[in-house]
Short mmCIF file of N, CA and C in Angstrom, two decimals:
data_model
loop_
_atom_site.label_atom_id
_atom_site.label_comp_id
_atom_site.label_asym_id
_atom_site.label_seq_id
_atom_site.Cartn_x
_atom_site.Cartn_y
_atom_site.Cartn_z
N UNK A 38 272.10 56.56 -48.26
CA UNK A 38 272.69 55.85 -47.14
C UNK A 38 273.83 54.94 -47.59
N UNK A 39 273.67 54.37 -48.76
CA UNK A 39 274.70 53.46 -49.26
C UNK A 39 276.00 54.22 -49.54
N UNK A 40 275.89 55.46 -50.01
CA UNK A 40 277.08 56.27 -50.28
C UNK A 40 277.85 56.53 -48.98
N UNK A 41 277.12 56.81 -47.91
CA UNK A 41 277.77 57.06 -46.63
C UNK A 41 278.47 55.81 -46.11
N UNK A 42 277.83 54.66 -46.26
CA UNK A 42 278.44 53.40 -45.84
C UNK A 42 279.69 53.11 -46.65
N UNK A 43 279.63 53.42 -47.94
CA UNK A 43 280.80 53.20 -48.81
C UNK A 43 281.94 54.14 -48.40
N UNK A 44 281.63 55.40 -48.08
CA UNK A 44 282.66 56.34 -47.63
C UNK A 44 283.30 55.87 -46.33
N UNK A 45 282.49 55.36 -45.42
CA UNK A 45 283.03 54.85 -44.15
C UNK A 45 283.94 53.64 -44.40
N UNK A 46 283.52 52.78 -45.31
CA UNK A 46 284.34 51.62 -45.65
C UNK A 46 285.66 52.06 -46.25
N UNK A 47 285.62 53.01 -47.18
CA UNK A 47 286.85 53.49 -47.83
C UNK A 47 287.76 54.16 -46.82
N UNK A 48 287.18 54.92 -45.90
CA UNK A 48 287.98 55.57 -44.87
C UNK A 48 288.67 54.51 -43.99
N UNK A 49 287.90 53.51 -43.57
CA UNK A 49 288.46 52.44 -42.73
C UNK A 49 289.55 51.67 -43.48
N UNK A 50 289.33 51.41 -44.76
CA UNK A 50 290.32 50.69 -45.56
C UNK A 50 291.59 51.51 -45.70
N UNK A 51 291.45 52.81 -45.94
CA UNK A 51 292.62 53.69 -46.08
C UNK A 51 293.40 53.78 -44.77
N UNK A 52 292.69 53.92 -43.64
CA UNK A 52 293.36 53.99 -42.34
C UNK A 52 294.09 52.68 -42.03
N UNK A 53 293.46 51.56 -42.35
CA UNK A 53 294.09 50.26 -42.12
C UNK A 53 295.36 50.14 -42.94
N UNK A 54 295.32 50.59 -44.19
CA UNK A 54 296.51 50.54 -45.04
C UNK A 54 297.61 51.43 -44.48
N UNK A 55 297.26 52.63 -44.00
CA UNK A 55 298.25 53.52 -43.41
C UNK A 55 298.92 52.87 -42.20
N UNK A 56 298.12 52.25 -41.34
CA UNK A 56 298.68 51.61 -40.15
C UNK A 56 299.55 50.41 -40.53
N UNK A 57 299.11 49.68 -41.53
CA UNK A 57 299.88 48.52 -41.98
C UNK A 57 301.24 48.95 -42.51
N UNK A 58 301.28 50.02 -43.29
CA UNK A 58 302.55 50.54 -43.82
C UNK A 58 303.42 51.07 -42.68
N UNK A 59 302.80 51.70 -41.68
CA UNK A 59 303.55 52.20 -40.53
C UNK A 59 304.19 51.04 -39.75
N UNK A 60 303.44 49.97 -39.52
CA UNK A 60 304.00 48.81 -38.82
C UNK A 60 305.12 48.18 -39.61
N UNK A 61 304.96 48.10 -40.94
CA UNK A 61 306.03 47.58 -41.78
C UNK A 61 307.27 48.47 -41.67
N UNK A 62 307.07 49.79 -41.66
CA UNK A 62 308.18 50.72 -41.52
C UNK A 62 308.88 50.51 -40.18
N UNK A 63 308.11 50.24 -39.11
CA UNK A 63 308.71 50.01 -37.81
C UNK A 63 309.57 48.75 -37.80
N UNK A 64 309.04 47.66 -38.36
CA UNK A 64 309.81 46.41 -38.42
C UNK A 64 311.05 46.60 -39.27
N UNK A 65 310.91 47.29 -40.40
CA UNK A 65 312.06 47.57 -41.26
C UNK A 65 313.09 48.42 -40.52
N UNK A 66 312.62 49.39 -39.74
CA UNK A 66 313.52 50.22 -38.94
C UNK A 66 314.30 49.37 -37.93
N UNK A 67 313.60 48.48 -37.23
CA UNK A 67 314.29 47.63 -36.25
C UNK A 67 315.33 46.73 -36.91
N UNK A 68 314.94 46.07 -37.99
CA UNK A 68 315.88 45.17 -38.67
C UNK A 68 317.03 45.94 -39.30
N UNK A 69 316.72 47.08 -39.91
CA UNK A 69 317.76 47.89 -40.52
C UNK A 69 318.73 48.43 -39.50
N UNK A 70 318.21 48.86 -38.36
CA UNK A 70 319.08 49.37 -37.28
C UNK A 70 319.99 48.27 -36.76
N UNK A 71 319.41 47.10 -36.58
CA UNK A 71 320.22 45.96 -36.14
C UNK A 71 321.31 45.65 -37.16
N UNK A 72 320.96 45.66 -38.43
CA UNK A 72 321.94 45.39 -39.48
C UNK A 72 323.05 46.45 -39.47
N UNK A 73 322.68 47.72 -39.37
CA UNK A 73 323.70 48.78 -39.34
C UNK A 73 324.63 48.63 -38.14
N UNK A 74 324.06 48.32 -36.98
CA UNK A 74 324.86 48.16 -35.78
C UNK A 74 325.82 46.97 -35.91
N UNK A 75 325.31 45.84 -36.40
CA UNK A 75 326.15 44.64 -36.56
C UNK A 75 327.22 44.89 -37.61
N UNK A 76 326.86 45.56 -38.70
CA UNK A 76 327.84 45.84 -39.75
C UNK A 76 328.96 46.74 -39.22
N UNK A 77 328.59 47.70 -38.41
CA UNK A 77 329.60 48.61 -37.87
C UNK A 77 330.45 47.92 -36.81
N UNK A 78 329.82 47.21 -35.89
CA UNK A 78 330.52 46.65 -34.74
C UNK A 78 331.32 45.41 -35.08
N UNK A 79 330.71 44.46 -35.80
CA UNK A 79 331.35 43.16 -35.97
C UNK A 79 332.02 42.96 -37.32
N UNK A 80 331.55 43.65 -38.35
CA UNK A 80 332.15 43.48 -39.67
C UNK A 80 333.09 44.60 -40.06
N UNK A 81 333.17 45.61 -39.22
CA UNK A 81 334.18 46.65 -39.41
C UNK A 81 333.89 47.66 -40.50
N UNK A 82 332.67 47.79 -40.95
CA UNK A 82 332.37 48.83 -41.94
C UNK A 82 332.55 50.20 -41.31
N UNK A 83 333.23 51.08 -41.99
CA UNK A 83 333.46 52.43 -41.50
C UNK A 83 334.51 52.54 -40.43
N UNK A 84 335.48 51.63 -40.41
CA UNK A 84 336.52 51.68 -39.39
C UNK A 84 337.44 52.88 -39.56
N UNK A 85 337.59 53.35 -40.77
CA UNK A 85 338.47 54.50 -41.00
C UNK A 85 337.87 55.80 -40.48
N UNK A 86 336.59 55.80 -40.22
CA UNK A 86 335.90 56.99 -39.73
C UNK A 86 336.05 57.09 -38.22
N UNK A 87 336.24 58.30 -37.72
CA UNK A 87 336.37 58.48 -36.28
C UNK A 87 335.00 58.56 -35.60
N UNK A 88 333.97 58.88 -36.38
CA UNK A 88 332.63 58.98 -35.81
C UNK A 88 331.90 57.64 -35.94
N UNK A 89 330.93 57.44 -35.11
CA UNK A 89 330.12 56.24 -35.13
C UNK A 89 328.98 56.45 -36.13
N UNK A 90 329.21 56.15 -37.38
CA UNK A 90 328.28 56.48 -38.47
C UNK A 90 326.94 55.75 -38.33
N UNK A 91 326.93 54.56 -37.76
CA UNK A 91 325.67 53.82 -37.67
C UNK A 91 324.70 54.50 -36.71
N UNK A 92 325.20 55.15 -35.68
CA UNK A 92 324.33 55.87 -34.75
C UNK A 92 323.67 57.04 -35.47
N UNK A 93 324.42 57.74 -36.32
CA UNK A 93 323.82 58.84 -37.10
C UNK A 93 322.76 58.31 -38.05
N UNK A 94 323.04 57.22 -38.71
CA UNK A 94 322.07 56.64 -39.63
C UNK A 94 320.80 56.20 -38.92
N UNK A 95 320.95 55.55 -37.78
CA UNK A 95 319.80 55.09 -37.00
C UNK A 95 319.01 56.29 -36.46
N UNK A 96 319.70 57.33 -36.03
CA UNK A 96 319.02 58.52 -35.51
C UNK A 96 318.20 59.20 -36.59
N UNK A 97 318.76 59.35 -37.78
CA UNK A 97 318.03 59.96 -38.88
C UNK A 97 316.82 59.11 -39.26
N UNK A 98 317.01 57.81 -39.31
CA UNK A 98 315.92 56.90 -39.64
C UNK A 98 314.82 56.96 -38.57
N UNK A 99 315.22 57.04 -37.30
CA UNK A 99 314.25 57.17 -36.21
C UNK A 99 313.44 58.45 -36.35
N UNK A 100 314.11 59.54 -36.71
CA UNK A 100 313.41 60.81 -36.91
C UNK A 100 312.38 60.69 -38.03
N UNK A 101 312.74 60.02 -39.13
CA UNK A 101 311.80 59.82 -40.23
C UNK A 101 310.63 58.93 -39.80
N UNK A 102 310.91 57.92 -38.99
CA UNK A 102 309.84 57.06 -38.49
C UNK A 102 308.89 57.85 -37.59
N UNK A 103 309.42 58.71 -36.75
CA UNK A 103 308.57 59.54 -35.88
C UNK A 103 307.68 60.46 -36.71
N UNK A 104 308.22 61.03 -37.78
CA UNK A 104 307.41 61.85 -38.67
C UNK A 104 306.29 61.03 -39.31
N UNK A 105 306.61 59.81 -39.73
CA UNK A 105 305.61 58.92 -40.31
C UNK A 105 304.53 58.60 -39.26
N UNK A 106 304.94 58.32 -38.04
CA UNK A 106 304.00 58.03 -36.95
C UNK A 106 303.06 59.22 -36.71
N UNK A 107 303.62 60.41 -36.67
CA UNK A 107 302.81 61.62 -36.45
C UNK A 107 301.81 61.80 -37.57
N UNK A 108 302.24 61.55 -38.80
CA UNK A 108 301.34 61.69 -39.94
C UNK A 108 300.18 60.71 -39.84
N UNK A 109 300.44 59.47 -39.49
CA UNK A 109 299.39 58.46 -39.45
C UNK A 109 298.47 58.65 -38.26
N UNK A 110 299.01 58.83 -37.06
CA UNK A 110 298.19 58.82 -35.87
C UNK A 110 297.70 60.19 -35.42
N UNK A 111 298.28 61.26 -35.90
CA UNK A 111 297.83 62.58 -35.46
C UNK A 111 297.25 63.37 -36.63
N UNK A 112 298.05 63.62 -37.64
CA UNK A 112 297.61 64.48 -38.73
C UNK A 112 296.46 63.88 -39.52
N UNK A 113 296.62 62.68 -40.04
CA UNK A 113 295.59 62.08 -40.89
C UNK A 113 294.36 61.67 -40.10
N UNK A 114 294.51 61.46 -38.82
CA UNK A 114 293.36 61.06 -38.01
C UNK A 114 292.36 62.20 -37.87
N UNK A 115 292.86 63.42 -37.73
CA UNK A 115 291.98 64.56 -37.52
C UNK A 115 291.70 65.34 -38.79
N UNK A 116 292.63 65.36 -39.70
CA UNK A 116 292.47 66.14 -40.92
C UNK A 116 292.07 65.23 -42.07
N UNK A 117 290.90 64.62 -41.96
CA UNK A 117 290.41 63.71 -42.98
C UNK A 117 289.39 64.42 -43.86
N UNK A 118 288.64 63.67 -44.66
CA UNK A 118 287.66 64.25 -45.58
C UNK A 118 286.57 65.01 -44.82
N UNK A 119 286.15 64.48 -43.68
CA UNK A 119 285.12 65.16 -42.90
C UNK A 119 285.62 66.52 -42.44
N UNK A 120 286.86 66.59 -41.96
CA UNK A 120 287.45 67.85 -41.54
C UNK A 120 287.53 68.82 -42.71
N UNK A 121 287.93 68.32 -43.89
CA UNK A 121 288.01 69.18 -45.07
C UNK A 121 286.65 69.76 -45.42
N UNK A 122 285.61 68.91 -45.40
CA UNK A 122 284.26 69.39 -45.70
C UNK A 122 283.82 70.45 -44.70
N UNK A 123 284.09 70.22 -43.42
CA UNK A 123 283.71 71.20 -42.40
C UNK A 123 284.42 72.53 -42.62
N UNK A 124 285.70 72.48 -42.95
CA UNK A 124 286.46 73.71 -43.19
C UNK A 124 285.93 74.45 -44.42
N UNK A 125 285.63 73.71 -45.47
CA UNK A 125 285.08 74.32 -46.69
C UNK A 125 283.73 74.96 -46.38
N UNK A 126 282.87 74.25 -45.66
CA UNK A 126 281.56 74.81 -45.30
C UNK A 126 281.70 76.06 -44.46
N UNK A 127 282.65 76.04 -43.52
CA UNK A 127 282.88 77.21 -42.67
C UNK A 127 283.36 78.40 -43.49
N UNK A 128 284.29 78.16 -44.42
CA UNK A 128 284.81 79.25 -45.24
C UNK A 128 283.75 79.79 -46.19
N UNK A 129 282.94 78.91 -46.75
CA UNK A 129 281.85 79.36 -47.63
C UNK A 129 280.86 80.21 -46.84
N UNK A 130 280.54 79.78 -45.61
CA UNK A 130 279.61 80.55 -44.78
C UNK A 130 280.19 81.93 -44.47
N UNK A 131 281.48 81.99 -44.19
CA UNK A 131 282.12 83.29 -43.94
C UNK A 131 282.09 84.18 -45.18
N UNK A 132 282.33 83.59 -46.34
CA UNK A 132 282.27 84.37 -47.58
C UNK A 132 280.85 84.89 -47.84
N UNK A 133 279.85 84.04 -47.63
CA UNK A 133 278.47 84.46 -47.84
C UNK A 133 278.07 85.55 -46.86
N UNK A 134 278.53 85.45 -45.62
CA UNK A 134 278.26 86.48 -44.62
C UNK A 134 278.88 87.80 -45.04
N UNK A 135 280.11 87.74 -45.50
CA UNK A 135 280.81 88.96 -45.94
C UNK A 135 280.12 89.57 -47.16
N UNK A 136 279.68 88.73 -48.08
CA UNK A 136 278.98 89.23 -49.27
C UNK A 136 277.66 89.89 -48.86
N UNK A 137 276.94 89.28 -47.95
CA UNK A 137 275.66 89.87 -47.51
C UNK A 137 275.90 91.19 -46.78
N UNK A 138 276.99 91.30 -46.01
CA UNK A 138 277.33 92.56 -45.35
C UNK A 138 277.65 93.64 -46.37
N UNK A 139 278.41 93.27 -47.40
CA UNK A 139 278.73 94.24 -48.45
C UNK A 139 277.48 94.68 -49.20
N UNK A 140 276.59 93.74 -49.49
CA UNK A 140 275.35 94.07 -50.19
C UNK A 140 274.49 95.00 -49.34
N UNK A 141 274.41 94.72 -48.05
CA UNK A 141 273.59 95.58 -47.19
C UNK A 141 274.20 96.97 -47.07
N UNK A 142 275.52 97.05 -47.00
CA UNK A 142 276.15 98.38 -46.92
C UNK A 142 275.96 99.15 -48.23
N UNK A 143 275.98 98.47 -49.36
CA UNK A 143 275.75 99.13 -50.65
C UNK A 143 274.30 99.60 -50.73
N UNK A 144 273.37 98.77 -50.28
CA UNK A 144 271.96 99.15 -50.29
C UNK A 144 271.70 100.35 -49.39
N UNK A 145 272.36 100.39 -48.20
CA UNK A 145 272.19 101.53 -47.30
C UNK A 145 272.76 102.80 -47.92
N UNK A 146 273.87 102.71 -48.61
CA UNK A 146 274.46 103.88 -49.27
C UNK A 146 273.54 104.39 -50.38
N UNK A 147 272.95 103.46 -51.13
CA UNK A 147 272.03 103.85 -52.20
C UNK A 147 270.78 104.50 -51.62
N UNK A 148 270.27 104.00 -50.49
CA UNK A 148 269.09 104.60 -49.87
C UNK A 148 269.39 105.98 -49.31
N UNK A 149 270.62 106.15 -48.78
CA UNK A 149 271.01 107.46 -48.23
C UNK A 149 271.18 108.49 -49.34
N UNK A 150 271.57 108.08 -50.52
CA UNK A 150 271.75 109.00 -51.64
C UNK A 150 270.41 109.47 -52.20
N UNK A 151 269.41 108.65 -52.06
CA UNK A 151 268.08 108.99 -52.61
C UNK A 151 267.38 109.93 -51.72
#
């Protein structure tokens, strides 16, 4: 029972760390986007460029943040250690079923030959 409690604690600690890093990434995204916008608009960085480079930078960063969000709240939430164990157990059961089918078919062939 203690092992199970320890696994639950480790899982909760890992999830908390993931969420904490995601929130930090969000705050960094907001501050970085603000900095890029101010640098472009008020300090004149990239004036020689005809395109609005800060919008491209913010868009790419937003896309990366969305990927990070999906990883934390969707992928890692469902595909955890428990899911891995269930998948392994399911695949092992399928392999054992297939092996038993092959053994029974071999036994039937041997009985038919006799």
